[in-house]
Amino acid sequence: MMGGLAFLMALVGSLTSCETEQKEETAETKRPNIIFIMSDDHAYQAISAYGSTLINTPNIDRIANEGMLFENAFVSNSICAPSRAVILTGKHSHINGLVDNAVRFDSTQVTYPKILRENGYQTAMIGKWHLKTQPTGFDYWKVLPGQGHYYNPEFRTPEGIVLDSGYVTDLITDFAINWLEEAKDKDKPFMLMYQHKAPHREWLPTEENFRNYTQKEFPEPESLFDDYEGRGRAAKEAEMRISTHMGLTNDSKIHPDIVEKLGYKEFINWYASAYHGNLDRMSPEERAAWEEVYGPINEAFEKAGLHGDELTKWKYQRYMQDYLASIESVDENVGRLLDYLEENGLAENTIIIYTSDQGFYLGEHGWFDKRFMYEESFRTPLMIKWPGVITAGSKNTDLVQNLDFAETMLDAAGVDIPEDMQGKSMLPLLKGEKVEWRDALYYHYYEYPGIHAVKRHNGVRTDRYKLIHFYYDIDEWELYDLQEDPKEMNNLYGDPAYAEVQENMHQKLKELMKEYKDEVVIPQL
Ligand code: SGN
Ligand code: CA
């Protein structure tokens, strides 16, 4: 007679073999797991798969090499919380209600994690959330409150706030792997949102990475000293210049006493307290390592007494060193997660998406930050890996948007897409099918008046042209021919040679505003 334990083992054995049979089904019939990886402010110019000359990101590149790289991926409102709300709901900002970083997300809305969960997925959200209201639609969540901190950060869980010791990018990965460890053996597929804080301002790297990157020097972009001639007021009046708006204390990591002593004009109070706030979070060992590297940088800065263009050049180098060093950690940790999936037999049936909440300026037009509909911030990195479905090393040039992510994930999971979602499933593109795709993208940015003073604007982009309307305390139009002027230095609006293009673009804008139900944009002059 079979003993109780032996019987149980035989039963488990038969269940396991049944599971093995299931695994032999094709990737298209077995519901895939999904890992949505998003970093914060990660410019495509800082990913080697996009041809970056600034940094090598071998692990992020693995996703592109084993999957598909999107060369024309964009957001619909280039700022953090709005982008996240668009991704969750598949709806433009004016429909999901979260138009800028100040608004709270209405978490009663339908989101793709909720739908996946209702359809048998285990769901988790780990890392940067930034939507003010608590995450909904997840079996598990552990998120940074607000922007979060780099060193020894707090995390919010359903039970309250917990303080963790360590570096934010490493911790978020530890928590993600722990959750996978617990979720992976169950029968259900999973969907994990694994979202980094890095490389968000104020760019605080780990010891290993700041030791390494502070030794490096980076090529300057051509337009570092852009005078904004050839464009309108919006570019001139934006407060995101490396020269005048980047802080020597918080951003460049110079002690406030030195900045004050040398008489540099800054928003000294706020930036100085941010400087101290960041360093005060470090353990004595972390602080000592920091001082060992940034101490001599401070001394050299004090001696040099830089001004004008020389100071801007120096600030650009400091910016790139810390920004890119913060990305180095993201890349290492993405590698750690990919290795874990491979070592645990999860790589084959898991879709991996890598993206950022928007693009970022790395000195182009003299800027840092994002917000504008100009290419560097409008575009976002996007690469997707799905073994058995996506051809390894493929590239796509269709106009896709973060508005499409929810629809794509639902479609990939074999779940119906709600009719009121506004994006399109990218599944046919992932399969390499030739399909009718959109020929124009819609954009709308709202956070003004506000930090960095980027004026409200909406617009349309086709594969070649871009029309932008700045409004609110301004009423100006800009038109760019991206083929002739990819860096967007010359506004062609009103140029008779482009009269027909201009007319067509106005028409396109009208059509898209109608399609997306965003018809009331009232300039408030
Ligand atoms: C902070 C940053 C800004 C940044 C916003 C929004 N300043 O306020 O530079 O534009 O976040 O960023 S900081 O000195 O506090 O870092 S977003 O990614 O959350 O939209
Ligand atoms: Ca962001």
Short mmCIF file of C-alpha atoms in Angstrom, two decimals, residues 3-501:
data_model
loop_
_atom_site.label_atom_id
_atom_site.label_comp_id
_atom_site.label_asym_id
_atom_site.label_seq_id
_atom_site.Cartn_x
_atom_site.Cartn_y
_atom_site.Cartn_z
CA GLY A 3 1.96 5.52 2.36
CA GLY A 4 0.46 9.02 2.72
CA LEU A 5 3.74 10.75 1.94
CA ALA A 6 4.56 8.54 -1.05
CA PHE A 7 1.07 9.16 -2.41
CA LEU A 8 1.51 12.89 -2.01
CA MET A 9 4.89 12.73 -3.78
CA ALA A 10 3.42 10.73 -6.64
CA LEU A 11 0.66 13.32 -6.95
CA VAL A 12 3.16 16.18 -6.95
CA GLY A 13 5.18 14.24 -9.55
CA SER A 14 2.20 13.90 -11.83
CA LEU A 15 1.36 17.58 -11.39
CA THR A 16 4.92 18.50 -12.26
CA SER A 17 4.91 16.39 -15.42
CA CYS A 18 1.62 17.98 -16.38
CA GLU A 19 3.25 21.36 -15.88
CA THR A 20 6.16 20.29 -18.09
CA GLU A 21 3.73 19.36 -20.83
CA GLN A 22 2.20 22.80 -20.55
CA LYS A 23 5.60 24.40 -20.90
CA GLU A 24 6.05 22.62 -24.21
CA GLU A 25 3.18 24.56 -25.71
CA THR A 26 4.27 27.43 -27.94
CA ALA A 27 4.89 30.86 -26.50
CA GLU A 28 1.75 32.10 -28.20
CA THR A 29 -0.59 29.58 -26.60
CA LYS A 30 0.85 29.69 -23.08
CA ARG A 31 0.21 32.99 -21.40
CA PRO A 32 3.47 34.84 -21.03
CA ASN A 33 4.80 36.44 -17.89
CA ILE A 34 5.47 40.15 -18.25
CA ILE A 35 8.18 42.27 -16.66
CA PHE A 36 7.75 45.96 -17.29
CA ILE A 37 11.05 47.68 -16.51
CA MET A 38 10.94 51.45 -16.37
CA SER A 39 13.65 53.83 -15.27
CA ASP A 40 13.10 57.52 -14.58
CA ASP A 41 14.55 60.14 -16.94
CA HIS A 42 16.71 57.67 -18.86
CA ALA A 43 17.58 59.31 -22.18
CA TYR A 44 17.95 57.08 -25.25
CA GLN A 45 21.20 59.03 -25.84
CA ALA A 46 22.54 57.13 -22.81
CA ILE A 47 21.90 53.57 -24.04
CA SER A 48 24.48 51.85 -26.23
CA ALA A 49 21.79 49.94 -28.16
CA TYR A 50 20.76 53.38 -29.46
CA GLY A 51 24.35 54.14 -30.46
CA SER A 52 25.28 56.17 -27.37
CA THR A 53 28.79 57.55 -27.37
CA LEU A 54 28.50 58.35 -23.66
CA ILE A 55 28.03 54.99 -21.97
CA ASN A 56 28.04 51.27 -22.58
CA THR A 57 24.90 49.52 -21.29
CA PRO A 58 25.51 45.85 -22.13
CA ASN A 59 22.68 44.47 -20.01
CA ILE A 60 19.95 46.80 -21.21
CA ASP A 61 21.26 46.09 -24.72
CA ARG A 62 20.66 42.36 -24.14
CA ILE A 63 16.92 43.10 -24.30
CA ALA A 64 17.35 44.77 -27.70
CA ASN A 65 19.78 42.12 -28.98
CA GLU A 66 17.43 39.31 -28.02
CA GLY A 67 14.32 41.27 -28.96
CA MET A 68 13.16 44.40 -30.79
CA LEU A 69 14.46 47.97 -30.54
CA PHE A 70 11.97 50.76 -31.23
CA GLU A 71 13.60 53.71 -32.95
CA ASN A 72 10.51 55.88 -32.91
CA ALA A 73 9.01 55.44 -29.44
CA PHE A 74 7.47 58.53 -27.83
CA VAL A 75 5.48 59.67 -24.81
CA SER A 76 2.28 61.73 -24.89
CA ASN A 77 3.15 64.14 -22.04
CA SER A 78 6.84 64.23 -21.16
CA ILE A 79 6.81 64.21 -17.39
CA CYS A 80 6.88 61.60 -14.68
CA ALA A 81 3.48 61.05 -13.05
CA PRO A 82 1.47 61.86 -16.20
CA SER A 83 3.49 59.33 -18.21
CA ARG A 84 2.87 56.67 -15.55
CA ALA A 85 -0.87 57.35 -15.58
CA VAL A 86 -0.98 57.11 -19.39
CA ILE A 87 0.82 53.77 -19.24
CA LEU A 88 -1.52 52.34 -16.59
CA THR A 89 -4.76 53.47 -18.24
CA GLY A 90 -3.95 53.50 -21.97
CA LYS A 91 -5.58 56.93 -22.05
CA HIS A 92 -4.26 60.43 -22.70
CA SER A 93 -3.74 62.78 -19.73
CA HIS A 94 -6.91 64.83 -20.30
CA ILE A 95 -8.96 61.61 -20.09
CA ASN A 96 -7.21 59.87 -17.16
CA GLY A 97 -7.14 63.21 -15.36
CA LEU A 98 -3.48 63.24 -14.31
CA VAL A 99 -2.27 66.16 -16.40
CA ASP A 100 0.74 67.17 -14.29
CA ASN A 101 2.90 66.08 -11.32
CA ALA A 102 0.67 67.93 -8.83
CA VAL A 103 -2.49 65.91 -9.51
CA ARG A 104 -3.37 62.76 -7.57
CA PHE A 105 -4.07 59.65 -9.63
CA ASP A 106 -7.69 58.50 -9.53
CA SER A 107 -6.91 54.93 -8.57
CA THR A 108 -10.48 53.73 -9.07
CA GLN A 109 -9.87 53.81 -12.84
CA VAL A 110 -9.46 50.71 -14.95
CA THR A 111 -5.77 49.93 -15.42
CA TYR A 112 -3.93 47.14 -17.22
CA PRO A 113 -2.60 45.56 -13.97
CA LYS A 114 -6.18 45.36 -12.65
CA ILE A 115 -7.38 43.67 -15.83
CA LEU A 116 -4.49 41.21 -15.85
CA ARG A 117 -5.13 40.38 -12.21
CA GLU A 118 -8.83 39.77 -12.87
CA ASN A 119 -7.72 37.44 -15.63
CA GLY A 120 -5.56 35.25 -13.45
CA TYR A 121 -2.23 37.06 -13.40
CA GLN A 122 -0.24 37.57 -10.21
CA THR A 123 0.71 41.23 -10.18
CA ALA A 124 3.34 43.27 -8.36
CA MET A 125 4.58 46.85 -8.39
CA ILE A 126 8.06 47.53 -7.00
CA GLY A 127 9.99 50.81 -7.02
CA LYS A 128 9.03 54.30 -8.15
CA TRP A 129 5.29 54.89 -8.34
CA HIS A 130 4.88 58.66 -7.92
CA LEU A 131 1.10 58.80 -8.31
CA LYS A 132 0.27 60.08 -4.80
CA THR A 133 -2.60 57.61 -4.24
CA GLN A 134 -1.80 54.04 -3.17
CA PRO A 135 -1.21 51.43 -5.86
CA THR A 136 -4.32 49.41 -6.78
CA GLY A 137 -4.51 46.24 -8.86
CA PHE A 138 -1.54 44.48 -7.29
CA ASP A 139 -1.13 41.35 -5.17
CA TYR A 140 2.06 42.88 -3.86
CA TRP A 141 3.49 46.37 -3.85
CA LYS A 142 6.45 48.13 -2.30
CA VAL A 143 6.99 51.65 -3.60
CA LEU A 144 9.08 54.74 -2.95
CA PRO A 145 7.10 57.56 -1.36
CA GLY A 146 7.07 60.48 -3.83
CA GLN A 147 10.38 60.83 -5.66
CA GLY A 148 12.19 58.57 -3.20
CA HIS A 149 15.85 58.73 -2.15
CA TYR A 150 19.02 57.15 -3.51
CA TYR A 151 20.72 56.24 -0.23
CA ASN A 152 18.98 54.21 2.49
CA PRO A 153 15.50 55.02 1.20
CA GLU A 154 12.08 54.58 2.76
CA PHE A 155 9.54 52.37 1.01
CA ARG A 156 5.80 52.38 1.37
CA THR A 157 3.93 49.09 1.72
CA PRO A 158 0.27 48.33 2.57
CA GLU A 159 1.46 48.05 6.19
CA GLY A 160 3.10 51.49 6.24
CA ILE A 161 6.53 53.03 5.72
CA VAL A 162 9.67 50.93 6.11
CA LEU A 163 13.25 52.22 6.04
CA ASP A 164 15.67 50.04 4.11
CA SER A 165 19.42 50.27 4.21
CA GLY A 166 21.20 50.14 0.90
CA TYR A 167 21.24 51.80 -2.50
CA VAL A 168 17.88 52.36 -4.13
CA THR A 169 18.57 50.65 -7.48
CA ASP A 170 20.00 47.55 -5.77
CA LEU A 171 17.13 47.41 -3.27
CA ILE A 172 14.40 47.66 -5.90
CA THR A 173 16.05 44.75 -7.72
CA ASP A 174 16.38 42.70 -4.51
CA PHE A 175 12.67 43.18 -3.81
CA ALA A 176 11.76 42.29 -7.39
CA ILE A 177 13.80 39.09 -7.32
CA ASN A 178 12.38 38.17 -3.89
CA TRP A 179 8.89 38.54 -5.24
CA LEU A 180 9.68 36.43 -8.30
CA GLU A 181 11.16 33.83 -6.01
CA GLU A 182 7.82 33.60 -4.20
CA ALA A 183 5.61 33.89 -7.27
CA LYS A 184 7.46 31.79 -9.80
CA ASP A 185 6.34 28.24 -8.92
CA LYS A 186 2.65 28.86 -8.93
CA ASP A 187 0.42 27.97 -11.86
CA LYS A 188 -0.48 31.54 -12.65
CA PRO A 189 1.52 33.79 -14.95
CA PHE A 190 2.87 37.01 -13.44
CA MET A 191 3.17 40.67 -14.35
CA LEU A 192 5.80 42.66 -12.51
CA MET A 193 6.29 46.41 -12.73
CA TYR A 194 9.96 46.91 -11.81
CA GLN A 195 10.50 50.67 -11.80
CA HIS A 196 13.69 52.50 -10.93
CA LYS A 197 14.15 55.92 -9.42
CA ALA A 198 17.49 56.29 -11.20
CA PRO A 199 18.72 58.21 -13.08
CA HIS A 200 16.41 60.97 -11.77
CA ARG A 201 17.89 64.22 -10.49
CA GLU A 202 19.98 64.67 -8.27
CA TRP A 203 21.95 61.73 -9.63
CA LEU A 204 23.65 60.08 -6.64
CA PRO A 205 25.68 57.03 -7.76
CA THR A 206 27.13 54.15 -5.74
CA GLU A 207 30.71 54.36 -4.49
CA GLU A 208 32.12 52.06 -7.17
CA ASN A 209 30.41 54.02 -9.91
CA PHE A 210 31.25 57.53 -8.69
CA ARG A 211 34.90 56.52 -8.24
CA ASN A 212 34.93 55.36 -11.83
CA TYR A 213 32.81 58.02 -13.54
CA THR A 214 34.40 61.06 -11.90
CA GLN A 215 37.56 60.06 -13.83
CA LYS A 216 35.80 60.34 -17.18
CA GLU A 217 35.32 63.17 -19.63
CA PHE A 218 32.45 63.32 -22.08
CA PRO A 219 31.95 64.90 -25.51
CA GLU A 220 29.82 68.06 -25.46
CA PRO A 221 26.68 68.21 -27.58
CA GLU A 222 26.83 70.69 -30.48
CA SER A 223 24.05 72.84 -29.05
CA LEU A 224 25.39 73.17 -25.47
CA PHE A 225 25.56 76.92 -26.04
CA ASP A 226 22.31 77.26 -27.97
CA ASP A 227 21.15 80.89 -28.17
CA TYR A 228 17.58 79.85 -29.09
CA GLU A 229 17.56 82.16 -32.12
CA GLY A 230 15.36 80.60 -34.77
CA ARG A 231 12.79 79.47 -32.23
CA GLY A 232 10.17 81.27 -30.19
CA ARG A 233 9.82 82.42 -26.59
CA ALA A 234 9.11 78.99 -25.12
CA ALA A 235 12.65 77.67 -25.60
CA LYS A 236 14.22 80.97 -24.48
CA GLU A 237 12.16 81.24 -21.33
CA ALA A 238 12.43 77.65 -20.11
CA GLU A 239 14.36 77.38 -16.85
CA MET A 240 16.31 74.22 -17.41
CA ARG A 241 19.67 75.43 -18.61
CA ILE A 242 22.82 73.79 -17.33
CA SER A 243 24.41 77.26 -17.27
CA THR A 244 21.84 79.09 -15.16
CA HIS A 245 19.35 76.65 -13.64
CA MET A 246 21.41 73.64 -12.65
CA GLY A 247 22.42 73.92 -8.99
CA LEU A 248 26.09 73.90 -8.04
CA THR A 249 25.25 72.38 -4.65
CA ASN A 250 22.52 69.79 -5.12
CA ASP A 251 23.38 68.93 -8.73
CA SER A 252 27.13 69.48 -9.04
CA LYS A 253 27.78 68.36 -5.43
CA ILE A 254 29.71 71.44 -4.30
CA HIS A 255 29.43 72.33 -0.60
CA PRO A 256 27.04 75.27 -0.06
CA ASP A 257 29.72 77.15 1.94
CA ILE A 258 32.04 77.17 -1.08
CA VAL A 259 29.24 78.27 -3.41
CA GLU A 260 28.35 81.10 -1.07
CA LYS A 261 31.96 82.12 -0.43
CA LEU A 262 32.68 82.37 -4.16
CA GLY A 263 29.52 84.41 -4.60
CA TYR A 264 27.75 82.25 -7.19
CA LYS A 265 24.12 83.20 -7.68
CA GLU A 266 21.88 80.23 -6.97
CA PHE A 267 18.60 79.31 -5.37
CA ILE A 268 20.86 78.79 -2.43
CA ASN A 269 18.39 77.89 0.30
CA TRP A 270 16.47 75.15 -1.38
CA TYR A 271 19.45 73.68 -3.25
CA ALA A 272 21.69 73.86 -0.21
CA SER A 273 19.21 71.99 1.93
CA ALA A 274 18.86 69.36 -0.79
CA TYR A 275 22.65 68.95 -0.76
CA HIS A 276 22.70 68.36 3.00
CA GLY A 277 19.52 66.26 2.89
CA ASN A 278 21.08 63.84 0.42
CA LEU A 279 24.40 63.47 2.23
CA ASP A 280 22.79 63.19 5.66
CA ARG A 281 21.11 59.96 4.58
CA MET A 282 24.44 58.22 4.13
CA SER A 283 26.02 55.90 6.72
CA PRO A 284 29.39 57.12 8.13
CA GLU A 285 31.21 54.71 5.76
CA GLU A 286 29.23 55.87 2.75
CA ARG A 287 29.82 59.49 3.69
CA ALA A 288 33.56 58.92 4.10
CA ALA A 289 33.82 57.30 0.66
CA TRP A 290 31.84 60.19 -0.81
CA GLU A 291 34.09 62.81 0.79
CA GLU A 292 37.18 60.98 -0.43
CA VAL A 293 36.09 61.47 -4.05
CA TYR A 294 33.98 64.65 -4.01
CA GLY A 295 36.26 66.42 -1.46
CA PRO A 296 39.08 66.91 -4.00
CA ILE A 297 36.52 67.91 -6.66
CA ASN A 298 35.30 70.63 -4.27
CA GLU A 299 38.86 71.82 -3.59
CA ALA A 300 39.71 72.02 -7.28
CA PHE A 301 36.47 73.88 -7.98
CA GLU A 302 37.19 76.41 -5.25
CA LYS A 303 40.68 77.06 -6.66
CA ALA A 304 39.53 77.32 -10.28
CA GLY A 305 36.91 80.04 -9.71
CA LEU A 306 35.22 79.31 -13.04
CA HIS A 307 32.75 81.63 -14.76
CA GLY A 308 30.77 81.93 -17.98
CA ASP A 309 31.17 79.21 -20.61
CA GLU A 310 33.98 77.56 -18.66
CA LEU A 311 31.66 77.08 -15.71
CA THR A 312 28.94 75.66 -17.97
CA LYS A 313 31.41 73.20 -19.50
CA TRP A 314 32.50 72.12 -16.03
CA LYS A 315 28.88 71.71 -14.88
CA TYR A 316 28.11 69.64 -17.97
CA GLN A 317 30.97 67.24 -17.14
CA ARG A 318 29.85 66.94 -13.50
CA TYR A 319 26.29 66.34 -14.67
CA MET A 320 27.28 63.61 -17.10
CA GLN A 321 29.55 61.91 -14.57
CA ASP A 322 26.82 61.50 -11.95
CA TYR A 323 23.92 60.94 -14.34
CA LEU A 324 25.73 58.22 -16.28
CA ALA A 325 27.15 56.61 -13.13
CA SER A 326 23.57 56.31 -11.85
CA ILE A 327 22.64 54.55 -15.11
CA GLU A 328 25.55 52.15 -14.68
CA SER A 329 23.75 50.78 -11.59
CA VAL A 330 20.49 50.44 -13.51
CA ASP A 331 22.33 48.47 -16.18
CA GLU A 332 24.04 46.19 -13.62
CA ASN A 333 20.74 45.50 -11.91
CA VAL A 334 18.84 44.84 -15.13
CA GLY A 335 21.61 42.31 -15.82
CA ARG A 336 21.08 40.75 -12.40
CA LEU A 337 17.35 40.37 -13.07
CA LEU A 338 17.92 38.92 -16.56
CA ASP A 339 20.42 36.42 -15.13
CA TYR A 340 17.94 35.40 -12.47
CA LEU A 341 15.27 34.73 -15.10
CA GLU A 342 17.69 32.66 -17.18
CA GLU A 343 18.96 30.66 -14.22
CA ASN A 344 15.44 29.89 -13.08
CA GLY A 345 13.92 28.82 -16.38
CA LEU A 346 11.81 31.95 -16.63
CA ALA A 347 13.49 33.66 -19.58
CA GLU A 348 11.71 31.71 -22.31
CA ASN A 349 8.15 32.60 -21.41
CA THR A 350 8.63 36.12 -20.09
CA ILE A 351 8.12 39.31 -22.06
CA ILE A 352 10.63 41.94 -20.96
CA ILE A 353 9.98 45.58 -21.71
CA TYR A 354 12.58 48.26 -21.04
CA THR A 355 11.58 51.90 -21.20
CA SER A 356 11.77 55.22 -19.35
CA ASP A 357 8.95 57.51 -18.21
CA GLN A 358 10.26 59.97 -20.82
CA GLY A 359 13.45 61.12 -22.49
CA PHE A 360 15.86 63.73 -21.13
CA TYR A 361 18.24 66.47 -22.32
CA LEU A 362 21.91 65.68 -21.91
CA GLY A 363 23.08 69.20 -22.67
CA GLU A 364 21.30 69.47 -26.06
CA HIS A 365 19.98 73.06 -26.39
CA GLY A 366 21.99 73.75 -23.23
CA TRP A 367 19.41 71.85 -21.17
CA PHE A 368 18.80 69.16 -18.60
CA ASP A 369 15.24 67.97 -17.70
CA LYS A 370 12.45 67.13 -20.20
CA ARG A 371 8.82 68.40 -20.78
CA PHE A 372 9.18 69.77 -24.34
CA MET A 373 7.82 68.14 -27.47
CA TYR A 374 11.30 68.47 -28.99
CA GLU A 375 12.85 65.10 -29.79
CA GLU A 376 15.14 64.43 -26.81
CA SER A 377 12.31 64.57 -24.27
CA PHE A 378 9.41 63.50 -26.50
CA ARG A 379 11.20 60.29 -27.47
CA THR A 380 11.76 57.53 -24.95
CA PRO A 381 13.82 54.35 -25.08
CA LEU A 382 11.83 51.18 -25.81
CA MET A 383 12.97 47.64 -26.36
CA ILE A 384 11.00 44.43 -25.95
CA LYS A 385 12.15 40.84 -25.74
CA TRP A 386 9.83 37.84 -26.17
CA PRO A 387 11.57 34.62 -27.20
CA GLY A 388 9.70 32.65 -29.83
CA VAL A 389 7.60 35.63 -30.89
CA ILE A 390 9.97 38.54 -31.51
CA THR A 391 12.89 38.03 -33.88
CA ALA A 392 16.13 38.65 -31.99
CA GLY A 393 17.96 41.82 -33.00
CA SER A 394 15.01 43.29 -34.92
CA LYS A 395 14.31 47.00 -35.22
CA ASN A 396 11.06 48.85 -35.65
CA THR A 397 10.58 52.40 -36.92
CA ASP A 398 6.80 52.81 -36.55
CA LEU A 399 5.48 55.72 -34.49
CA VAL A 400 4.63 54.06 -31.17
CA GLN A 401 3.79 55.74 -27.88
CA ASN A 402 3.53 54.97 -24.16
CA LEU A 403 -0.22 55.22 -24.81
CA ASP A 404 0.11 51.79 -26.50
CA PHE A 405 1.79 49.88 -23.67
CA ALA A 406 -1.34 48.79 -21.74
CA GLU A 407 -3.07 47.60 -24.90
CA THR A 408 0.04 45.69 -25.98
CA MET A 409 0.42 43.87 -22.67
CA LEU A 410 -3.27 42.95 -22.53
CA ASP A 411 -3.17 41.69 -26.10
CA ALA A 412 -0.02 39.66 -25.43
CA ALA A 413 -1.77 38.08 -22.44
CA GLY A 414 -4.75 37.16 -24.64
CA VAL A 415 -7.08 39.48 -22.75
CA ASP A 416 -9.64 41.79 -24.39
CA ILE A 417 -8.64 45.45 -24.61
CA PRO A 418 -11.31 47.84 -23.24
CA GLU A 419 -12.79 49.88 -26.06
CA ASP A 420 -12.17 53.20 -24.37
CA MET A 421 -8.40 52.72 -24.20
CA GLN A 422 -6.91 55.12 -26.74
CA GLY A 423 -3.69 53.44 -27.86
CA LYS A 424 -3.03 50.52 -30.20
CA SER A 425 -1.73 47.05 -29.47
CA MET A 426 1.81 46.72 -30.78
CA LEU A 427 1.49 42.93 -30.93
CA PRO A 428 1.47 42.77 -34.76
CA LEU A 429 4.62 44.92 -34.79
CA LEU A 430 6.27 42.58 -32.28
CA LYS A 431 5.46 39.66 -34.57
CA GLY A 432 7.01 41.52 -37.49
CA GLU A 433 3.70 41.66 -39.38
CA LYS A 434 3.13 44.36 -41.94
CA VAL A 435 0.07 46.24 -40.71
CA GLU A 436 -1.58 49.61 -41.20
CA TRP A 437 -0.14 51.75 -38.44
CA ARG A 438 -0.76 55.35 -37.37
CA ASP A 439 0.91 58.12 -39.36
CA ALA A 440 0.90 60.78 -36.64
CA LEU A 441 1.30 61.13 -32.87
CA TYR A 442 -0.46 63.50 -30.51
CA TYR A 443 1.23 65.29 -27.60
CA HIS A 444 0.01 67.57 -24.82
CA TYR A 445 2.03 69.05 -21.92
CA TYR A 446 0.36 71.03 -19.11
CA GLU A 447 2.66 71.73 -16.13
CA TYR A 448 2.91 75.52 -16.36
CA PRO A 449 3.27 77.72 -14.40
CA GLY A 450 5.67 75.37 -12.64
CA ILE A 451 9.25 74.29 -12.04
CA HIS A 452 11.47 74.70 -15.16
CA ALA A 453 8.92 77.08 -16.74
CA VAL A 454 8.17 75.07 -19.87
CA LYS A 455 5.04 76.57 -21.37
CA ARG A 456 1.92 74.54 -22.05
CA HIS A 457 1.81 73.08 -25.51
CA ASN A 458 0.22 70.48 -27.70
CA GLY A 459 1.16 69.24 -31.12
CA VAL A 460 1.45 66.57 -33.74
CA ARG A 461 4.41 64.66 -35.19
CA THR A 462 4.53 62.61 -38.36
CA ASP A 463 7.57 60.67 -39.55
CA ARG A 464 8.95 63.89 -41.05
CA TYR A 465 7.25 66.99 -39.59
CA LYS A 466 6.30 68.40 -36.23
CA LEU A 467 3.81 71.15 -35.43
CA ILE A 468 3.71 72.60 -31.90
CA HIS A 469 1.35 75.14 -30.38
CA PHE A 470 2.57 76.91 -27.22
CA TYR A 471 -0.32 78.49 -25.33
CA TYR A 472 -1.48 79.90 -21.96
CA ASP A 473 0.59 83.11 -21.53
CA ILE A 474 1.84 82.82 -25.11
CA ASP A 475 0.28 81.96 -28.47
CA GLU A 476 3.07 80.72 -30.72
CA TRP A 477 3.34 77.99 -33.33
CA GLU A 478 6.46 76.09 -34.33
CA LEU A 479 6.99 73.82 -37.33
CA TYR A 480 10.01 71.58 -37.89
CA ASP A 481 11.20 69.53 -40.82
CA LEU A 482 12.95 66.68 -39.00
CA GLN A 483 14.56 65.40 -42.15
CA GLU A 484 16.28 68.71 -42.93
CA ASP A 485 16.68 69.87 -39.34
CA PRO A 486 16.79 66.84 -37.00
CA LYS A 487 18.11 68.96 -34.10
CA GLU A 488 15.13 71.33 -34.38
CA MET A 489 17.04 74.60 -34.57
CA ASN A 490 14.84 76.40 -37.14
CA ASN A 491 11.18 77.10 -36.71
CA LEU A 492 9.63 77.04 -40.20
CA TYR A 493 6.20 78.21 -39.18
CA GLY A 494 5.05 80.88 -41.64
CA ASP A 495 7.77 80.01 -44.18
CA PRO A 496 6.02 80.15 -47.62
CA ALA A 497 8.03 77.16 -48.83
CA TYR A 498 6.27 75.08 -46.18
CA ALA A 499 2.77 76.54 -46.56
CA GLU A 500 1.26 73.28 -47.73
CA VAL A 501 3.02 71.20 -45.08
#
